mmCIF file of C-alpha atoms and ligand atoms in Angstrom:
data_model
loop_
_atom_site.group_PDB
_atom_site.id
_atom_site.type_symbol
_atom_site.label_atom_id
_atom_site.label_comp_id
_atom_site.label_asym_id
_atom_site.label_seq_id
_atom_site.Cartn_x
_atom_site.Cartn_y
_atom_site.Cartn_z
ATOM 1 C CA MET A 1 18.411 -7.150 5.906
ATOM 2 C CA ALA A 2 21.897 -8.025 7.186
ATOM 3 C CA SER A 3 23.175 -4.465 6.828
ATOM 4 C CA ALA A 4 20.047 -2.918 8.408
ATOM 5 C CA VAL A 5 20.256 -5.309 11.360
ATOM 6 C CA SER A 6 23.942 -4.757 11.993
ATOM 7 C CA GLU A 7 23.610 -0.980 11.666
ATOM 8 C CA GLY A 8 20.637 -0.887 14.034
ATOM 9 C CA LEU A 9 22.015 -3.211 16.691
ATOM 10 C CA LEU A 10 25.430 -1.518 16.722
ATOM 11 C CA SER A 11 23.777 1.908 17.252
ATOM 12 C CA ARG A 12 23.146 3.519 20.642
ATOM 13 C CA PRO A 13 20.223 3.398 21.389
ATOM 14 C CA LYS A 14 19.661 0.165 19.476
ATOM 15 C CA TRP A 15 16.970 0.056 16.787
ATOM 16 C CA LEU A 16 15.614 -2.199 14.055
ATOM 17 C CA PRO A 17 13.642 -1.026 10.998
ATOM 18 C CA SER A 18 9.896 -1.679 11.154
ATOM 19 C CA TRP A 19 9.738 -3.185 7.648
ATOM 20 C CA LEU A 20 11.369 -6.244 9.246
ATOM 21 C CA PHE A 21 8.021 -7.021 10.914
ATOM 22 C CA TYR A 22 6.431 -8.214 7.707
ATOM 23 C CA ASP A 23 7.602 -11.735 6.974
ATOM 24 C CA ALA A 24 4.819 -14.333 6.534
ATOM 25 C CA ALA A 25 4.337 -14.778 10.313
ATOM 26 C CA GLY A 26 4.455 -11.013 10.959
ATOM 27 C CA SER A 27 1.979 -10.225 8.178
ATOM 28 C CA GLN A 28 -0.410 -12.774 9.635
ATOM 29 C CA LEU A 29 -0.032 -11.246 13.113
ATOM 30 C CA PHE A 30 -0.653 -7.787 11.653
ATOM 31 C CA ASN A 31 -3.898 -9.058 10.094
ATOM 32 C CA GLN A 32 -4.923 -10.283 13.549
ATOM 33 C CA ILE A 33 -4.049 -6.872 15.023
ATOM 34 C CA THR A 34 -6.448 -5.159 12.617
ATOM 35 C CA GLU A 35 -9.291 -7.190 14.119
ATOM 36 C CA LEU A 36 -8.492 -6.516 17.776
ATOM 37 C CA PRO A 37 -11.053 -4.542 19.799
ATOM 38 C CA GLU A 38 -8.321 -2.113 20.933
ATOM 39 C CA TYR A 39 -6.935 -1.473 17.422
ATOM 40 C CA TYR A 40 -9.486 1.149 16.386
ATOM 41 C CA LEU A 41 -7.568 2.302 13.268
ATOM 42 C CA THR A 42 -8.841 -0.266 10.750
ATOM 43 C CA ARG A 43 -12.420 -0.156 12.026
ATOM 44 C CA SER A 44 -12.522 3.639 12.012
ATOM 45 C CA GLU A 45 -11.164 3.954 8.489
ATOM 46 C CA ARG A 46 -13.509 1.231 7.267
ATOM 47 C CA ALA A 47 -16.475 3.103 8.798
ATOM 48 C CA ILE A 48 -15.470 6.219 6.821
ATOM 49 C CA PHE A 49 -15.314 4.253 3.578
ATOM 50 C CA ALA A 50 -18.576 2.446 4.313
ATOM 51 C CA GLU A 51 -20.299 5.808 4.545
ATOM 52 C CA ARG A 52 -18.358 7.886 2.032
ATOM 53 C CA SER A 53 -17.027 5.688 -0.788
ATOM 54 C CA GLU A 54 -19.427 7.029 -3.405
ATOM 55 C CA GLU A 55 -18.625 10.623 -2.519
ATOM 56 C CA ILE A 56 -14.871 9.954 -2.480
ATOM 57 C CA ILE A 57 -14.970 8.265 -5.888
ATOM 58 C CA ALA A 58 -17.173 10.978 -7.429
ATOM 59 C CA LEU A 59 -14.922 13.774 -6.132
ATOM 60 C CA ALA A 60 -11.764 12.039 -7.339
ATOM 61 C CA ALA A 61 -13.229 11.244 -10.775
ATOM 62 C CA ASN A 62 -14.702 14.708 -11.331
ATOM 63 C CA GLY A 63 -16.689 13.422 -14.324
ATOM 64 C CA ASP A 64 -13.900 11.270 -15.814
ATOM 65 C CA ALA A 65 -13.170 7.546 -15.501
ATOM 66 C CA LEU A 66 -10.897 6.543 -12.624
ATOM 67 C CA ARG A 67 -7.911 4.230 -12.620
ATOM 68 C CA ILE A 68 -7.103 3.282 -9.019
ATOM 69 C CA VAL A 69 -3.546 2.695 -7.796
ATOM 70 C CA GLU A 70 -2.942 1.416 -4.273
ATOM 71 C CA LEU A 71 0.405 1.684 -2.509
ATOM 72 C CA GLY A 72 0.645 -1.595 -0.597
ATOM 73 C CA ALA A 73 -1.013 -4.795 -1.742
ATOM 74 C CA GLY A 74 -4.577 -3.976 -0.872
ATOM 75 C CA SER A 75 -6.109 -3.583 2.540
ATOM 76 C CA ALA A 76 -8.759 -6.187 1.745
ATOM 77 C CA ASP A 77 -12.218 -5.127 2.747
ATOM 78 C CA LYS A 78 -11.508 -1.390 3.015
ATOM 79 C CA THR A 79 -10.225 -1.161 -0.553
ATOM 80 C CA ARG A 80 -13.126 -3.317 -1.656
ATOM 81 C CA LEU A 81 -15.577 -0.598 -0.591
ATOM 82 C CA LEU A 82 -13.848 1.970 -2.815
ATOM 83 C CA LEU A 83 -13.491 -0.415 -5.753
ATOM 84 C CA SER A 84 -17.173 -1.390 -5.562
ATOM 85 C CA ALA A 85 -18.167 2.288 -5.565
ATOM 86 C CA ALA A 86 -15.973 2.841 -8.645
ATOM 87 C CA VAL A 87 -17.508 -0.158 -10.446
ATOM 88 C CA ASP A 88 -21.002 1.124 -9.651
ATOM 89 C CA ARG A 89 -20.081 4.394 -11.328
ATOM 90 C CA GLN A 90 -18.148 3.254 -14.382
ATOM 91 C CA ASP A 91 -18.839 -0.523 -14.848
ATOM 92 C CA THR A 92 -15.169 -1.512 -15.041
ATOM 93 C CA VAL A 93 -12.184 -0.117 -13.198
ATOM 94 C CA VAL A 94 -8.479 -0.834 -13.535
ATOM 95 C CA TYR A 95 -6.891 -1.393 -10.105
ATOM 96 C CA GLU A 96 -3.105 -1.343 -9.792
ATOM 97 C CA PRO A 97 -1.835 -2.525 -6.405
ATOM 98 C CA VAL A 98 1.870 -1.669 -5.971
ATOM 99 C CA ASP A 99 3.945 -3.766 -3.594
ATOM 100 C CA VAL A 100 7.410 -5.276 -3.203
ATOM 101 C CA SER A 101 5.915 -8.680 -2.516
ATOM 102 C CA ALA A 102 4.863 -10.561 -5.685
ATOM 103 C CA SER A 103 3.040 -13.178 -3.582
ATOM 104 C CA ALA A 104 0.989 -10.540 -1.730
ATOM 105 C CA LEU A 105 0.040 -9.050 -5.109
ATOM 106 C CA GLU A 106 -0.977 -12.421 -6.552
ATOM 107 C CA GLU A 107 -3.170 -13.047 -3.543
ATOM 108 C CA ALA A 108 -4.759 -9.586 -3.853
ATOM 109 C CA GLN A 109 -5.381 -10.104 -7.578
ATOM 110 C CA GLU A 110 -7.005 -13.485 -7.112
ATOM 111 C CA ARG A 111 -9.209 -12.287 -4.253
ATOM 112 C CA ILE A 112 -10.347 -9.029 -5.791
ATOM 113 C CA GLU A 113 -11.097 -10.370 -9.279
ATOM 114 C CA ARG A 114 -13.130 -13.165 -7.688
ATOM 115 C CA GLU A 115 -15.037 -10.890 -5.332
ATOM 116 C CA ILE A 116 -15.675 -7.758 -7.393
ATOM 117 C CA PRO A 117 -16.598 -8.414 -11.022
ATOM 118 C CA GLY A 118 -15.717 -5.366 -13.077
ATOM 119 C CA VAL A 119 -12.338 -4.804 -11.427
ATOM 120 C CA ILE A 120 -9.367 -5.488 -13.679
ATOM 121 C CA VAL A 121 -6.325 -5.999 -11.466
ATOM 122 C CA ALA A 122 -2.957 -4.951 -12.917
ATOM 123 C CA PRO A 123 -0.380 -5.601 -10.169
ATOM 124 C CA ARG A 124 2.984 -3.797 -10.101
ATOM 125 C CA VAL A 125 5.940 -5.286 -8.232
ATOM 126 C CA GLU A 126 7.760 -2.129 -7.157
ATOM 127 C CA ASP A 127 9.248 -0.522 -4.064
ATOM 128 C CA TYR A 128 7.209 2.676 -4.016
ATOM 129 C CA CYS A 129 9.403 4.028 -1.185
ATOM 130 C CA GLN A 130 12.193 4.427 -3.730
ATOM 131 C CA GLY A 131 10.023 6.455 -6.127
ATOM 132 C CA LEU A 132 6.968 5.752 -8.192
ATOM 133 C CA GLU A 133 6.405 5.524 -11.929
ATOM 134 C CA LEU A 134 2.873 5.295 -13.272
ATOM 135 C CA ASP A 135 1.555 4.844 -16.788
ATOM 136 C CA PRO A 136 0.173 8.150 -18.106
ATOM 137 C CA PRO A 137 -3.635 8.404 -17.954
ATOM 138 C CA ALA A 138 -5.612 7.615 -21.115
ATOM 139 C CA PRO A 139 -7.768 10.465 -22.497
ATOM 140 C CA GLY A 140 -10.800 10.957 -20.257
ATOM 141 C CA GLU A 141 -9.115 9.087 -17.414
ATOM 142 C CA ARG A 142 -7.798 10.260 -14.039
ATOM 143 C CA ARG A 143 -5.716 8.368 -11.501
ATOM 144 C CA LEU A 144 -6.606 7.994 -7.841
ATOM 145 C CA VAL A 145 -3.732 6.794 -5.643
ATOM 146 C CA LEU A 146 -4.733 5.172 -2.337
ATOM 147 C CA TYR A 147 -2.332 5.365 0.562
ATOM 148 C CA ILE A 148 -4.556 4.264 3.364
ATOM 149 C CA GLY A 149 -4.377 2.400 6.679
ATOM 150 C CA SER A 150 -2.102 4.978 8.386
ATOM 151 C CA SER A 151 0.882 3.477 6.545
ATOM 152 C CA ILE A 152 2.332 6.988 6.160
ATOM 153 C CA GLY A 153 2.496 7.141 9.986
ATOM 154 C CA ASN A 154 5.332 4.614 10.073
ATOM 155 C CA PHE A 155 7.632 7.026 8.216
ATOM 156 C CA GLU A 156 9.678 9.770 9.815
ATOM 157 C CA PRO A 157 8.260 13.197 8.822
ATOM 158 C CA GLU A 158 11.059 13.876 6.295
ATOM 159 C CA GLU A 159 10.619 10.442 4.698
ATOM 160 C CA ALA A 160 6.844 10.887 4.613
ATOM 161 C CA HIS A 161 7.288 14.247 2.887
ATOM 162 C CA ARG A 162 9.627 12.700 0.323
ATOM 163 C CA LEU A 163 7.185 9.872 -0.319
ATOM 164 C CA LEU A 164 4.305 12.308 -0.900
ATOM 165 C CA CYS A 165 6.508 14.381 -3.253
ATOM 166 C CA ASN A 166 7.316 11.195 -5.194
ATOM 167 C CA VAL A 167 3.621 10.368 -5.494
ATOM 168 C CA ARG A 168 2.902 13.924 -6.635
ATOM 169 C CA ALA A 169 5.696 13.687 -9.228
ATOM 170 C CA ALA A 170 4.101 10.522 -10.682
ATOM 171 C CA LEU A 171 0.694 12.215 -11.096
ATOM 172 C CA ALA A 172 -0.737 14.685 -13.606
ATOM 173 C CA PRO A 173 -2.607 17.792 -12.436
ATOM 174 C CA GLY A 174 -6.153 16.778 -11.496
ATOM 175 C CA ASP A 175 -5.193 13.235 -10.425
ATOM 176 C CA ALA A 176 -5.885 12.542 -6.765
ATOM 177 C CA LEU A 177 -4.394 10.971 -3.654
ATOM 178 C CA LEU A 178 -6.457 9.494 -0.820
ATOM 179 C CA LEU A 179 -4.422 9.442 2.380
ATOM 180 C CA GLY A 180 -5.498 7.717 5.623
ATOM 181 C CA VAL A 181 -3.928 9.072 8.832
ATOM 182 C CA ASP A 182 -4.391 8.247 12.483
ATOM 183 C CA LEU A 183 -5.187 11.242 14.691
ATOM 184 C CA ALA A 184 -3.576 12.093 18.039
ATOM 185 C CA LYS A 185 -5.890 11.261 20.918
ATOM 186 C CA ASP A 186 -5.875 10.352 24.617
ATOM 187 C CA GLU A 187 -2.904 8.317 25.725
ATOM 188 C CA ALA A 188 -4.915 5.420 27.169
ATOM 189 C CA THR A 189 -6.654 4.712 23.854
ATOM 190 C CA LEU A 190 -3.352 4.902 21.968
ATOM 191 C CA LEU A 191 -1.469 2.671 24.392
ATOM 192 C CA ALA A 192 -4.194 0.032 24.411
ATOM 193 C CA ALA A 193 -4.097 -0.092 20.595
ATOM 194 C CA TYR A 194 -0.375 -0.905 20.690
ATOM 195 C CA ASP A 195 -0.363 -3.108 23.790
ATOM 196 C CA ASP A 196 -3.544 -5.145 23.549
ATOM 197 C CA ALA A 197 -4.884 -7.432 26.264
ATOM 198 C CA ALA A 198 -4.543 -10.599 24.152
ATOM 199 C CA GLY A 199 -0.851 -9.871 23.563
ATOM 200 C CA VAL A 200 -1.045 -10.009 19.746
ATOM 201 C CA THR A 201 0.927 -6.771 19.320
ATOM 202 C CA ALA A 202 3.532 -8.115 21.742
ATOM 203 C CA ASP A 203 3.816 -11.263 19.586
ATOM 204 C CA PHE A 204 4.073 -9.068 16.471
ATOM 205 C CA ASN A 205 6.962 -7.124 18.026
ATOM 206 C CA MET A 206 8.688 -10.267 19.373
ATOM 207 C CA ASN A 207 8.385 -11.950 15.969
ATOM 208 C CA LEU A 208 11.113 -9.599 14.857
ATOM 209 C CA LEU A 209 13.581 -11.355 17.156
ATOM 210 C CA ALA A 210 12.221 -14.759 16.117
ATOM 211 C CA ARG A 211 12.812 -13.711 12.519
ATOM 212 C CA LEU A 212 16.450 -12.827 13.255
ATOM 213 C CA ASN A 213 16.820 -16.270 14.870
ATOM 214 C CA ARG A 214 15.277 -17.960 11.825
ATOM 215 C CA GLU A 215 16.950 -16.003 9.066
ATOM 216 C CA LEU A 216 20.260 -14.813 10.491
ATOM 217 C CA GLY A 217 21.019 -17.643 12.906
ATOM 218 C CA ALA A 218 20.695 -15.363 15.951
ATOM 219 C CA ASP A 219 20.167 -16.859 19.421
ATOM 220 C CA PHE A 220 17.728 -14.364 20.973
ATOM 221 C CA ASP A 221 16.038 -15.962 23.977
ATOM 222 C CA LEU A 222 12.505 -14.621 23.491
ATOM 223 C CA SER A 223 11.632 -15.127 27.152
ATOM 224 C CA SER A 224 14.350 -12.586 28.065
ATOM 225 C CA PHE A 225 12.723 -9.709 26.181
ATOM 226 C CA THR A 226 9.376 -7.971 26.611
ATOM 227 C CA HIS A 227 7.219 -5.740 24.465
ATOM 228 C CA ARG A 228 6.787 -2.083 25.436
ATOM 229 C CA ALA A 229 4.615 0.621 23.837
ATOM 230 C CA VAL A 230 5.292 4.262 24.776
ATOM 231 C CA TRP A 231 3.417 7.464 23.845
ATOM 232 C CA ASN A 232 6.000 10.115 22.935
ATOM 233 C CA ALA A 233 3.909 13.295 23.185
ATOM 234 C CA ALA A 234 6.744 15.602 22.096
ATOM 235 C CA HIS A 235 6.936 13.818 18.726
ATOM 236 C CA SER A 236 3.261 12.808 18.617
ATOM 237 C CA ARG A 237 4.100 9.167 18.052
ATOM 238 C CA ILE A 238 3.633 5.743 19.565
ATOM 239 C CA GLU A 239 6.962 3.986 19.895
ATOM 240 C CA MET A 240 7.388 0.242 20.126
ATOM 241 C CA HIS A 241 10.402 -1.205 21.894
ATOM 242 C CA LEU A 242 11.756 -4.597 22.885
ATOM 243 C CA VAL A 243 13.179 -4.487 26.395
ATOM 244 C CA SER A 244 15.958 -6.752 27.627
ATOM 245 C CA CYS A 245 14.876 -8.274 30.969
ATOM 246 C CA LYS A 246 18.456 -9.080 31.973
ATOM 247 C CA ARG A 247 22.077 -8.523 31.156
ATOM 248 C CA GLN A 248 22.790 -10.784 28.219
ATOM 249 C CA ARG A 249 24.861 -11.413 25.123
ATOM 250 C CA VAL A 250 23.184 -12.410 21.846
ATOM 251 C CA LYS A 251 25.084 -13.965 18.960
ATOM 252 C CA ILE A 252 24.075 -13.501 15.319
ATOM 253 C CA SER A 253 25.993 -16.121 13.420
ATOM 254 C CA ALA A 254 25.240 -14.925 9.868
ATOM 255 C CA LEU A 255 26.661 -11.515 10.788
ATOM 256 C CA ASP A 256 29.486 -12.914 12.900
ATOM 257 C CA MET A 257 28.405 -10.518 15.656
ATOM 258 C CA ALA A 258 27.805 -10.612 19.389
ATOM 259 C CA ILE A 259 25.544 -7.930 20.872
ATOM 260 C CA ASP A 260 25.521 -7.101 24.587
ATOM 261 C CA PHE A 261 22.454 -5.870 26.421
ATOM 262 C CA VAL A 262 22.277 -4.371 29.884
ATOM 263 C CA ILE A 263 19.176 -4.944 31.969
ATOM 264 C CA GLY A 264 16.341 -2.668 30.800
ATOM 265 C CA GLU A 265 18.086 -1.761 27.544
ATOM 266 C CA THR A 266 15.701 -1.427 24.602
ATOM 267 C CA ILE A 267 15.634 -1.991 20.853
ATOM 268 C CA HIS A 268 13.429 0.664 19.255
ATOM 269 C CA THR A 269 11.414 -1.169 16.585
ATOM 270 C CA GLU A 270 8.698 1.211 15.348
ATOM 271 C CA ASN A 271 7.326 4.739 15.335
ATOM 272 C CA SER A 272 3.674 5.293 14.505
ATOM 273 C CA TYR A 273 3.016 9.024 14.066
ATOM 274 C CA LYS A 274 -0.342 10.468 15.017
ATOM 275 C CA TYR A 275 -1.448 13.654 13.263
ATOM 276 C CA ARG A 276 -3.244 16.649 14.736
ATOM 277 C CA PRO A 277 -6.364 17.739 12.810
ATOM 278 C CA GLY A 278 -5.288 19.699 9.718
ATOM 279 C CA GLN A 279 -1.692 18.456 9.794
ATOM 280 C CA ALA A 280 -2.085 15.896 7.000
ATOM 281 C CA GLU A 281 -3.613 18.593 4.785
ATOM 282 C CA GLU A 282 -0.590 20.885 5.440
ATOM 283 C CA PHE A 283 1.713 18.015 4.717
ATOM 284 C CA LEU A 284 -0.067 17.306 1.428
ATOM 285 C CA ALA A 285 0.063 20.985 0.451
ATOM 286 C CA SER A 286 3.819 21.108 1.050
ATOM 287 C CA ALA A 287 4.186 18.133 -1.313
ATOM 288 C CA GLY A 288 2.329 19.932 -4.123
ATOM 289 C CA PHE A 289 -1.250 18.763 -3.545
ATOM 290 C CA ILE A 290 -4.362 20.934 -3.467
ATOM 291 C CA ARG A 291 -6.747 20.437 -0.587
ATOM 292 C CA GLY A 292 -9.821 18.396 -1.525
ATOM 293 C CA ALA A 293 -11.901 17.043 1.343
ATOM 294 C CA THR A 294 -11.331 15.371 4.720
ATOM 295 C CA TRP A 295 -13.589 12.866 6.420
ATOM 296 C CA THR A 296 -13.352 11.534 9.966
ATOM 297 C CA ASP A 297 -15.155 8.753 11.814
ATOM 298 C CA GLU A 298 -17.783 9.451 14.457
ATOM 299 C CA LYS A 299 -15.266 9.524 17.318
ATOM 300 C CA LYS A 300 -12.768 11.627 15.312
ATOM 301 C CA ARG A 301 -10.071 9.021 15.771
ATOM 302 C CA PHE A 302 -9.005 8.668 12.149
ATOM 303 C CA ALA A 303 -8.966 10.963 9.096
ATOM 304 C CA VAL A 304 -9.098 10.288 5.368
ATOM 305 C CA CYS A 305 -7.942 13.175 3.147
ATOM 306 C CA LEU A 306 -8.549 13.519 -0.565
ATOM 307 C CA ALA A 307 -6.096 15.858 -2.280
ATOM 308 C CA LYS A 308 -5.610 16.727 -5.944
ATOM 309 C CA ALA A 309 -2.296 17.049 -7.708
ATOM 310 C CA GLY A 310 -1.750 20.757 -8.331
ATOM 311 C CA THR A 311 0.171 22.309 -11.190
ATOM 312 C CA ARG A 312 3.259 22.857 -9.024
ATOM 313 C CA LYS A 313 5.353 20.043 -7.582
ATOM 314 C CA GLY A 314 6.243 19.824 -3.884
ATOM 315 C CA LYS A 315 8.760 21.978 -2.046
ATOM 316 C CA ARG A 316 12.096 20.391 -1.365
ATOM 317 C CA ILE A 317 12.774 19.283 2.187
ATOM 318 C CA GLY A 318 14.841 22.355 3.074
ATOM 319 C CA GLU A 319 11.992 24.612 2.038
ATOM 320 C CA ARG A 320 9.390 22.932 4.180
ATOM 321 C CA VAL A 321 7.262 25.230 6.280
ATOM 322 C CA ASN A 322 5.400 22.741 8.428
ATOM 323 C CA LYS A 323 8.206 20.940 10.208
HETATM 324 C C1 AVI B 401 1.070 -0.728 9.484
HETATM 325 N N1 AVI B 401 0.959 0.324 10.501
HETATM 326 C C2 AVI B 401 0.058 1.392 10.041
HETATM 327 C C3 AVI B 401 0.644 -0.152 11.850
HETATM 328 C C4 AVI B 401 0.546 1.033 12.841
HETATM 329 O O1 AVI B 401 -0.483 1.131 13.500
HETATM 330 O O2 AVI B 401 1.468 1.852 12.907
HETATM 331 C C5 AVI B 401 1.676 -1.142 12.345
HETATM 332 C C6 AVI B 401 1.409 -1.600 13.737
HETATM 333 N N2 AVI B 401 2.273 -1.627 14.706
HETATM 334 C C7 AVI B 401 1.734 -2.107 15.801
HETATM 335 N N3 AVI B 401 0.467 -2.339 15.574
HETATM 336 C C8 AVI B 401 0.239 -2.074 14.267
#
C-alpha cells in the first residue's frame, strides 16, 4: 500500500490504484452503490441471471457435473441464482470462491451454506490477479469460472487480457468462463451511475483519502476535495477523480512525504471500461476461449458472455489483434 501510494502521488498526473477502495468502509459503501437507482449494472446483470440461470448452467455443464469457481468472494444474490440452478440440476455443487480477503470468504461461506442447501463451499484465499491455479476436474466434471459484476472493467485492457489468459491457462478444454461486462451507452446514464444523487459514489471515492488518513497518518482535509466522474469516450471508460478545491499541501507521516496540490488538480482513482457489443467476445477469443453464448438485459445495458476453453491457449500481448 505504501509503495503504491507514494508512486501514484509522486506521478504527474497523480493517481491511486482502485483496489485501495475496498477496506471495510469502502466495501460497505460499494454494497450501497449496487442498490442505488442510478447504478444499473448490478440490477441488469441480476435480471439476466434471473431469466437465464438454467440455460447458462446447462450450456456450461454440457451433460457433465459442474464445479463452480468465482473470482471475487461472491456477489451475493446474483451468484445465488446460478448456484441454485446448478443445485436443481445436480443436487450438490462444489463452489470455490477465490479472494484475497479471508474474512470476505468466511462470510460468503457462512451465508451461502446457510441459504442454499446442496452447495459445498470450498474457499480459496488467493490473489487471482497474480495467476490462478485450480484443482484438476474429477472424471465427469467440468469447471465453470464466474467473473461477473463488470469486475474486468476495472482493469486496463492489457491487464484484462493477461487475466483472461491466466484463467484460460488454469482450465481444461471444455471448461467454461462466464464473464459479465458493462456496455457503452449514453453519457448521461453512465455519469449518473458514477455520480449518484445521494452522493454514495462520492463518499466511496473520498473514503480513499480517509483511508490514507487512517492507515498512513495522512492529513487530507476531506472538505478540500471533491468527487468527479468523467466519460472518456476515446477510451470508452468512466474515470473517477478526486479534485483539489484549493492550493494545498498534504503530509503523509508514515511515508515521510509532503504532496502539493494546485487548485483543480486531480488524483485519478479509477477507470471503469465499457465494452461495445461483441468486444468482450473478441477479447475472450484472443485469450484462447471459444465463443459460447451472450445474453443482455432488456435495455441492452449489460452483457454476460459464456465462453469455453479451447484447445489452444491465448495469444501473447504482442500478438493481440483487437487492441
Ligand atoms: C467493482 N466495479 C465493477 C465497480 C465499477 O462499476 O466499475 C466499482 C465502482 N466504482 C464506482 N462505482 C462502482
